[in-house]
Short mmCIF file of C-alpha atoms and ligand atoms in Angstrom, two decimals:
data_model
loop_
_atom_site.label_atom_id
_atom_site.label_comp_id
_atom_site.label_asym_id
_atom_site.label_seq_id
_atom_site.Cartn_x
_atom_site.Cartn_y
_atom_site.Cartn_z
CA UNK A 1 1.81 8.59 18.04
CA UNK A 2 4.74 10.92 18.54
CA UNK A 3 8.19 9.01 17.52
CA UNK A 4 10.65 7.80 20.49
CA UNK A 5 13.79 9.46 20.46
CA UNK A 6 17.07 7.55 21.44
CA UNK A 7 19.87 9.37 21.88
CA UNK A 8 23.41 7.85 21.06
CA UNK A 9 25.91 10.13 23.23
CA UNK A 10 29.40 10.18 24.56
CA UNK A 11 31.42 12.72 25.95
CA UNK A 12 34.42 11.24 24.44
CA UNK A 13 34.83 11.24 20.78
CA UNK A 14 35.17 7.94 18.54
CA UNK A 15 33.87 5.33 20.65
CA UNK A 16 31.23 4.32 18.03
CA UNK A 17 28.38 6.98 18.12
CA UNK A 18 28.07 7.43 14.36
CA UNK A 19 28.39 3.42 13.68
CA UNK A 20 25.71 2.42 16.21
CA UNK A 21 23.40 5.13 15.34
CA UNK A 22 23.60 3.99 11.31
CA UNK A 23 23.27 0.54 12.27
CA UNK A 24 20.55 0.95 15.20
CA UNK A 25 18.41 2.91 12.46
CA UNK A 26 18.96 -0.03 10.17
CA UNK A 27 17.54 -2.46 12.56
CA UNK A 28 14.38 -0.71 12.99
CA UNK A 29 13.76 0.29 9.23
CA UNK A 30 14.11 -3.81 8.77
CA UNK A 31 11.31 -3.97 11.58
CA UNK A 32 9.21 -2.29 9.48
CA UNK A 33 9.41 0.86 11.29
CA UNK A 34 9.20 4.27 10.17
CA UNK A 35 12.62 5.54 11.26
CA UNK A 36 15.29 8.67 11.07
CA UNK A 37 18.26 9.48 11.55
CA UNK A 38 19.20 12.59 12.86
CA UNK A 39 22.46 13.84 12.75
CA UNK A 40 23.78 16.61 15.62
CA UNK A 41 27.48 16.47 14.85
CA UNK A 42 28.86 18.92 12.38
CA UNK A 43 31.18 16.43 11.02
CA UNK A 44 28.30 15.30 9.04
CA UNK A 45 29.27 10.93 9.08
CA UNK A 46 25.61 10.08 9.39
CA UNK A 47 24.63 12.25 6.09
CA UNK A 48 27.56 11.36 4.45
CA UNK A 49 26.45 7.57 5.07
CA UNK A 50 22.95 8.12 4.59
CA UNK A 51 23.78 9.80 1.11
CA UNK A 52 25.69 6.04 0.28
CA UNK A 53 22.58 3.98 1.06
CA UNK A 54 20.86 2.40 -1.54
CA UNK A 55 17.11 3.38 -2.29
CA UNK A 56 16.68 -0.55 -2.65
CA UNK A 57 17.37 -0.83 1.26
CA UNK A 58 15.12 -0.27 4.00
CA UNK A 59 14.13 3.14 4.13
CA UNK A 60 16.22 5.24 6.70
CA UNK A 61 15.37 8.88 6.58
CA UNK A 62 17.84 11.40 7.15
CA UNK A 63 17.39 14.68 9.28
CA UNK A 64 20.27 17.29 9.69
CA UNK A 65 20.37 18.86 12.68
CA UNK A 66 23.77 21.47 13.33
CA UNK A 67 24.56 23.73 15.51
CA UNK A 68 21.54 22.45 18.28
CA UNK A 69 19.77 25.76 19.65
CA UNK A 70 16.58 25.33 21.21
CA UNK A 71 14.51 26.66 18.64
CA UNK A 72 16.49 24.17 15.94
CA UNK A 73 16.05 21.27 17.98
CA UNK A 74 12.46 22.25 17.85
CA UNK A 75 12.63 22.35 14.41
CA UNK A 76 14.24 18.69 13.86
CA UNK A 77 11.06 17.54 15.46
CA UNK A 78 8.79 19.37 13.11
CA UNK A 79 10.91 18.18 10.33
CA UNK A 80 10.88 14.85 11.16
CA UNK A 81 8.49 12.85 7.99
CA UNK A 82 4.96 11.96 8.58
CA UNK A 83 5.45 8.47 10.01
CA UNK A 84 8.56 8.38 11.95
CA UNK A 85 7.95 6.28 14.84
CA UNK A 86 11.52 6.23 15.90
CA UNK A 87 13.93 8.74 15.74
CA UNK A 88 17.49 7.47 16.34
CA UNK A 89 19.82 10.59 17.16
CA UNK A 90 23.60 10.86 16.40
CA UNK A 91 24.65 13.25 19.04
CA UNK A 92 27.91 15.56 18.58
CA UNK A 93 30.72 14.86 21.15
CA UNK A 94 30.27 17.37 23.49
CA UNK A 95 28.90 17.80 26.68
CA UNK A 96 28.45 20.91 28.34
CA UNK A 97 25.40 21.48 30.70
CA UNK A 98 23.57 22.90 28.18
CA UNK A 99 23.77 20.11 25.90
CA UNK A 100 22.96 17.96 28.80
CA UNK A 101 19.97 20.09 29.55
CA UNK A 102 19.05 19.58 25.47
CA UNK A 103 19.75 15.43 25.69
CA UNK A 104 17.26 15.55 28.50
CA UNK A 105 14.71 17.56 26.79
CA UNK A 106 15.09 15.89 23.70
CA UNK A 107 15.59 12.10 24.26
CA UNK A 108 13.40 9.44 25.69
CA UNK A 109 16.25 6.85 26.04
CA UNK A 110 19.97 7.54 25.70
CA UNK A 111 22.56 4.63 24.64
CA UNK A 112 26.01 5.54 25.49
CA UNK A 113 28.72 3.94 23.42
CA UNK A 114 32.22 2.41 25.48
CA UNK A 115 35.32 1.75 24.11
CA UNK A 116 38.01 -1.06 26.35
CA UNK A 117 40.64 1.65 26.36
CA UNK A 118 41.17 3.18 29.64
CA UNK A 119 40.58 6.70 28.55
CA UNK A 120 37.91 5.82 27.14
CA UNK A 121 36.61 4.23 30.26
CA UNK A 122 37.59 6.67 32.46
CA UNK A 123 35.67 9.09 30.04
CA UNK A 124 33.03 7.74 29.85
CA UNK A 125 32.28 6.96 33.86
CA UNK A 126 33.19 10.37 34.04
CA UNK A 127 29.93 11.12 31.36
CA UNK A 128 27.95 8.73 33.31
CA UNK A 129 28.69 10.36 36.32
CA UNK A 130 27.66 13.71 35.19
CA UNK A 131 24.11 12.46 33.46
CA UNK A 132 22.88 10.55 36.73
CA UNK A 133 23.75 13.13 38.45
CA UNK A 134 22.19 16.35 36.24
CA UNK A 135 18.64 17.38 37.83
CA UNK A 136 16.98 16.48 35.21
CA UNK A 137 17.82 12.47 35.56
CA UNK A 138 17.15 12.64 39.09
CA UNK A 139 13.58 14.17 38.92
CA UNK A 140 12.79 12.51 35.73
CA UNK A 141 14.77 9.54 35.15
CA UNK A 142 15.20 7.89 31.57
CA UNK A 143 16.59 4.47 30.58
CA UNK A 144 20.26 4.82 30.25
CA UNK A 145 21.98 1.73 28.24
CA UNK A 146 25.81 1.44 27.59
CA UNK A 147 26.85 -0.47 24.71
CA UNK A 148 30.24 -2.13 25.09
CA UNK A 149 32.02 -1.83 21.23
CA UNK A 150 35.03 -2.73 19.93
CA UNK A 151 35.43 -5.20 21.75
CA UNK A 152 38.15 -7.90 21.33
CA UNK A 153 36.91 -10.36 24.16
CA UNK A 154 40.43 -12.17 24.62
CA UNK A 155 42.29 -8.89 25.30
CA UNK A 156 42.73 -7.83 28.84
CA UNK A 157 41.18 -4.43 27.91
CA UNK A 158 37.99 -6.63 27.89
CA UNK A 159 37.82 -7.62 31.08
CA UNK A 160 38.79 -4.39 32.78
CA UNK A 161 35.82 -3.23 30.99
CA UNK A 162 33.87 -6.03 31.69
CA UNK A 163 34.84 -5.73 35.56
CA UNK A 164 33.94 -1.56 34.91
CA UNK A 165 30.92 -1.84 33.54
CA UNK A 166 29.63 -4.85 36.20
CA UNK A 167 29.49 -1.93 38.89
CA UNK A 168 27.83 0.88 36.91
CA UNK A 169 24.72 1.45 38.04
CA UNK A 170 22.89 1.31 34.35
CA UNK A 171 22.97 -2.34 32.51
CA UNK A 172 25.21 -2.80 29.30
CA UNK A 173 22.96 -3.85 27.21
CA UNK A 174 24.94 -5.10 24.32
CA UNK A 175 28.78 -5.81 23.47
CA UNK A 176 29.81 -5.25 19.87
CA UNK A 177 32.77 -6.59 18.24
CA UNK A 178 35.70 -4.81 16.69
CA UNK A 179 35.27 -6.20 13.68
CA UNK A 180 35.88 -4.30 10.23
CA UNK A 181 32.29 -5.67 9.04
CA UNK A 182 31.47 -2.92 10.74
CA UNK A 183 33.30 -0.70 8.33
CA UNK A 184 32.38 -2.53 5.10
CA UNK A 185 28.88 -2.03 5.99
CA UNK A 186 29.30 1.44 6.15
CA UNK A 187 31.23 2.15 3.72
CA UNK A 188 27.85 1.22 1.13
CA UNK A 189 25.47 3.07 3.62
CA UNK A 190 24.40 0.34 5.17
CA UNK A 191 24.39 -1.59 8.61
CA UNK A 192 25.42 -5.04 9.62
CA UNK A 193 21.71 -6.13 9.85
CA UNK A 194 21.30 -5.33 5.66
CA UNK A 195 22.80 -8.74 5.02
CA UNK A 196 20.76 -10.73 7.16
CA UNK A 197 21.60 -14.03 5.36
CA UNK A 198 25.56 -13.24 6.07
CA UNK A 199 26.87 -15.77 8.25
CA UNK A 200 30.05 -13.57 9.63
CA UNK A 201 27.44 -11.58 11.28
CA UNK A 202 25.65 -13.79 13.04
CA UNK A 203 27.17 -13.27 16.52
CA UNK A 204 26.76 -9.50 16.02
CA UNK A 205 23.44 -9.91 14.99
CA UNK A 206 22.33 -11.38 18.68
CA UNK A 207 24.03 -8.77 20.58
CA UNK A 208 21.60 -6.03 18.27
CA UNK A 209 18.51 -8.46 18.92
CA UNK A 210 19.11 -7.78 22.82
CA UNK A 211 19.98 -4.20 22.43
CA UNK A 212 16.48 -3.83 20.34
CA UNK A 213 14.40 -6.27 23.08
CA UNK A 214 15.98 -3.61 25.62
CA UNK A 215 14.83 -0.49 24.16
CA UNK A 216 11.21 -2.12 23.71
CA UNK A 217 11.02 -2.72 27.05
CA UNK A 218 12.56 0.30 28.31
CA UNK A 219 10.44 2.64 26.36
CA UNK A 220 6.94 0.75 26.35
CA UNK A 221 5.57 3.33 28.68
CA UNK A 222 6.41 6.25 26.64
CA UNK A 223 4.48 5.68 23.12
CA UNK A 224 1.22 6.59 24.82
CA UNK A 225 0.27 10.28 24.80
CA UNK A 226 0.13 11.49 28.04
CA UNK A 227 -3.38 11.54 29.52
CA UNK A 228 -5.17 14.44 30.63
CA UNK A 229 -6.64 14.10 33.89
CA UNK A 230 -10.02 15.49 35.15
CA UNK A 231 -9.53 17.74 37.33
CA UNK A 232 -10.63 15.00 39.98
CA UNK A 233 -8.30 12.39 38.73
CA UNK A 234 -4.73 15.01 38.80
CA UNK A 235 -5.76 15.81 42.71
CA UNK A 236 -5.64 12.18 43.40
CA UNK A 237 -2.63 11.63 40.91
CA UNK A 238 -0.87 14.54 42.72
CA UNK A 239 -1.63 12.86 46.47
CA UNK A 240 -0.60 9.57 45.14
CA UNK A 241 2.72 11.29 43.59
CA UNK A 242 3.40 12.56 46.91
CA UNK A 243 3.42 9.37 48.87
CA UNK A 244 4.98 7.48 46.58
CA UNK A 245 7.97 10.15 45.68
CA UNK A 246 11.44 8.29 46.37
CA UNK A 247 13.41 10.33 48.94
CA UNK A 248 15.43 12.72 47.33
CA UNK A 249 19.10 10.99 45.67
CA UNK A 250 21.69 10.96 47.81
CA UNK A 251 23.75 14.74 46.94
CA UNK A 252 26.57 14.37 44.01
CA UNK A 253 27.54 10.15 44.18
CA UNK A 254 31.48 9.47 44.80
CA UNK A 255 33.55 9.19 41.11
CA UNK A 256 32.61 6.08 39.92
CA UNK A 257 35.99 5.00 38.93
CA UNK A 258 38.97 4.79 41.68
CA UNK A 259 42.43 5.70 39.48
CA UNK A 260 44.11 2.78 39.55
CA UNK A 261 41.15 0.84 37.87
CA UNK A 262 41.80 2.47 34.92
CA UNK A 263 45.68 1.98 34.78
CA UNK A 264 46.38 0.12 31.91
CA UNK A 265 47.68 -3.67 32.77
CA UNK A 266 50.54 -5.32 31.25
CA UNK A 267 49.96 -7.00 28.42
CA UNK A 268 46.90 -5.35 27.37
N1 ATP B 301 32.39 -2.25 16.34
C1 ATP B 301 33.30 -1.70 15.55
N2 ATP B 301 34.24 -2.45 14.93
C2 ATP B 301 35.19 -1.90 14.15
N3 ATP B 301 35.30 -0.59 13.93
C3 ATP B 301 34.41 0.23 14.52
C4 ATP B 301 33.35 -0.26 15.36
N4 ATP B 301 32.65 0.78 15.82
C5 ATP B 301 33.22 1.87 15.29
N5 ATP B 301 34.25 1.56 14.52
C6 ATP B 301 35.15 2.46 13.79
O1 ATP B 301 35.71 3.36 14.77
C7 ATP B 301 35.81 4.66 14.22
C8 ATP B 301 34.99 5.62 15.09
O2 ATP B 301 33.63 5.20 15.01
P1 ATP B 301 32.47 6.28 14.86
O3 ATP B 301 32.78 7.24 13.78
O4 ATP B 301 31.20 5.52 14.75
O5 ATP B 301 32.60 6.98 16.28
P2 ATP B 301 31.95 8.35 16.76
O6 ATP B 301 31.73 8.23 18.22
O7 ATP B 301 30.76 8.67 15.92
O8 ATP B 301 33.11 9.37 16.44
P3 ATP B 301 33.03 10.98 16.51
O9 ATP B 301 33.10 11.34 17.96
O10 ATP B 301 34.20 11.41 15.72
O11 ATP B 301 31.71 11.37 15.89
C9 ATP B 301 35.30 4.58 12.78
O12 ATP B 301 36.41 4.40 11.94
C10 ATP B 301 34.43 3.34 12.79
O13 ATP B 301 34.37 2.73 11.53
MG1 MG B 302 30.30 10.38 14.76
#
């Protein structure tokens, strides 16, 4: 079975990429899964953290991957150890179309990281914006998740975000806390979900169950190796594709953020 790849990406720098790609490959070594990490940013946080963790730990494996040209992201893949049945991929902050054009060829599920700030929010509708609307989401479409972080949920940052993220038009799938467990766990190369008998990460520890039950769910269909048709079977599959294809997207879709929804508030 070939492993699924989900991608954690953001235009915008800092808003928890690194941290939610150490801890998401945490949760599925504890599952019992065969798992990497695969770093894409030449800052190198994901090695330097995979280098901490303890050999007593689940087993995370750790794939470098600079400098992404198509023939090294081909290579990742080949590198990736015999058993890997997830591959959870750090992406570097950029996003030019070609990188888009890479995510999309290299990603069966992308998780995109949010920060309350209104740059942040802004910058990341913005990123939104430009993957729904890249040709390769609208004739293949993959599950897109955005993961709320740092979040303080009294703050008025929250519920701008909250009141943002209500009218995207992918779910948000989990909402992490800003909370410097987050930071002790890394610091030791490890993720919150190493201390499962930790009471201070208990809340956390829900929000990671849903984002996990998501990503089942959203990539169920794509474990199976595609099947090869008779000949017989891809004319019918091709007649049925045609009646069922969706009328082409509506052309580029309006900004999805007006400017004064990301002015910041008083008080916030
Ligand atoms: N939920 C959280 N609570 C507290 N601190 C957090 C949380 N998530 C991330 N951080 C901290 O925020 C900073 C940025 O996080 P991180 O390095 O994961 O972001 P990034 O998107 O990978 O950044 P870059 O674009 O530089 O690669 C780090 O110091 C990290 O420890
Ligand atoms: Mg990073």
């Amino acid at each position: 079975m070939r492993p699924l790849r989900i991608l954690i990406v953001n235009a915008k720098g800092g808003c928890g990429k690194t941290t939610i790609a150490t801890n998401l490959a945490v949760a599925y070594a504890r599952q019992g899964l065969g798992v990497a990490l695969v770093d894409q940013d030449s800052q190198g946080s994901a090695e330097a953290w995979a280098h901490q963790r303890e050999a007593s730990l689940a087993k995370v494996e750790f794939v470098a991957q600079r400098r992404a040209t198509m023939y090294q992201t081909q290579a990742w893949r080949d590198r990736l150890p015999h058993g890997v049945e997830r591959a959870v991929i750090d992406a570097a902050s950029v996003a030019t179309e070609r990188n888009l054009d890479d995510y999309f060829r290299e990603s069966d599920a992308f998780l995109v990281p949010m920060l309350p700030s209104p740059i942040d929010i802004r910058a990341g509708g913005k990123f939104i914006d430009s993957l729904l609307n890249h040709r390769s989401y609208r004739s293949h479409p993959v599950p897109i998740g955005v993961l709320a972080n740092r979040v303080v949920k009294r703050a008025v940052a929250y519920d701008r975000l909250t009141r943002f993220l209500e009218r995207l038009p992918v779910p948000t799938v989990a909402t992490f806390a800003d909370s410097q467990l987050y930071l002790h766990a890394a610091e030791v190369g490890a993720g919150i979900l190493d201390f499962p008998h930790d009471s201070r990460f208990a809340a956390e520890r829900g929000e990671w169950s849903a984002l996990l039950r998501w990503l089942e769910a959203a990539l169920a269909d794509k474990s199976a190796p595609p099947a090869r048709p008779s000949a017989q079977a891809g004319k019918a599959a091709a007649a049925e594709r045609a009646r069922s294809t969706p009328a082409p997207m509506a052309p580029r879709r309006a900004p999805l953020l007006a400017a004064r929804e990301v002015e910041p508030a008083v008080g916030a």
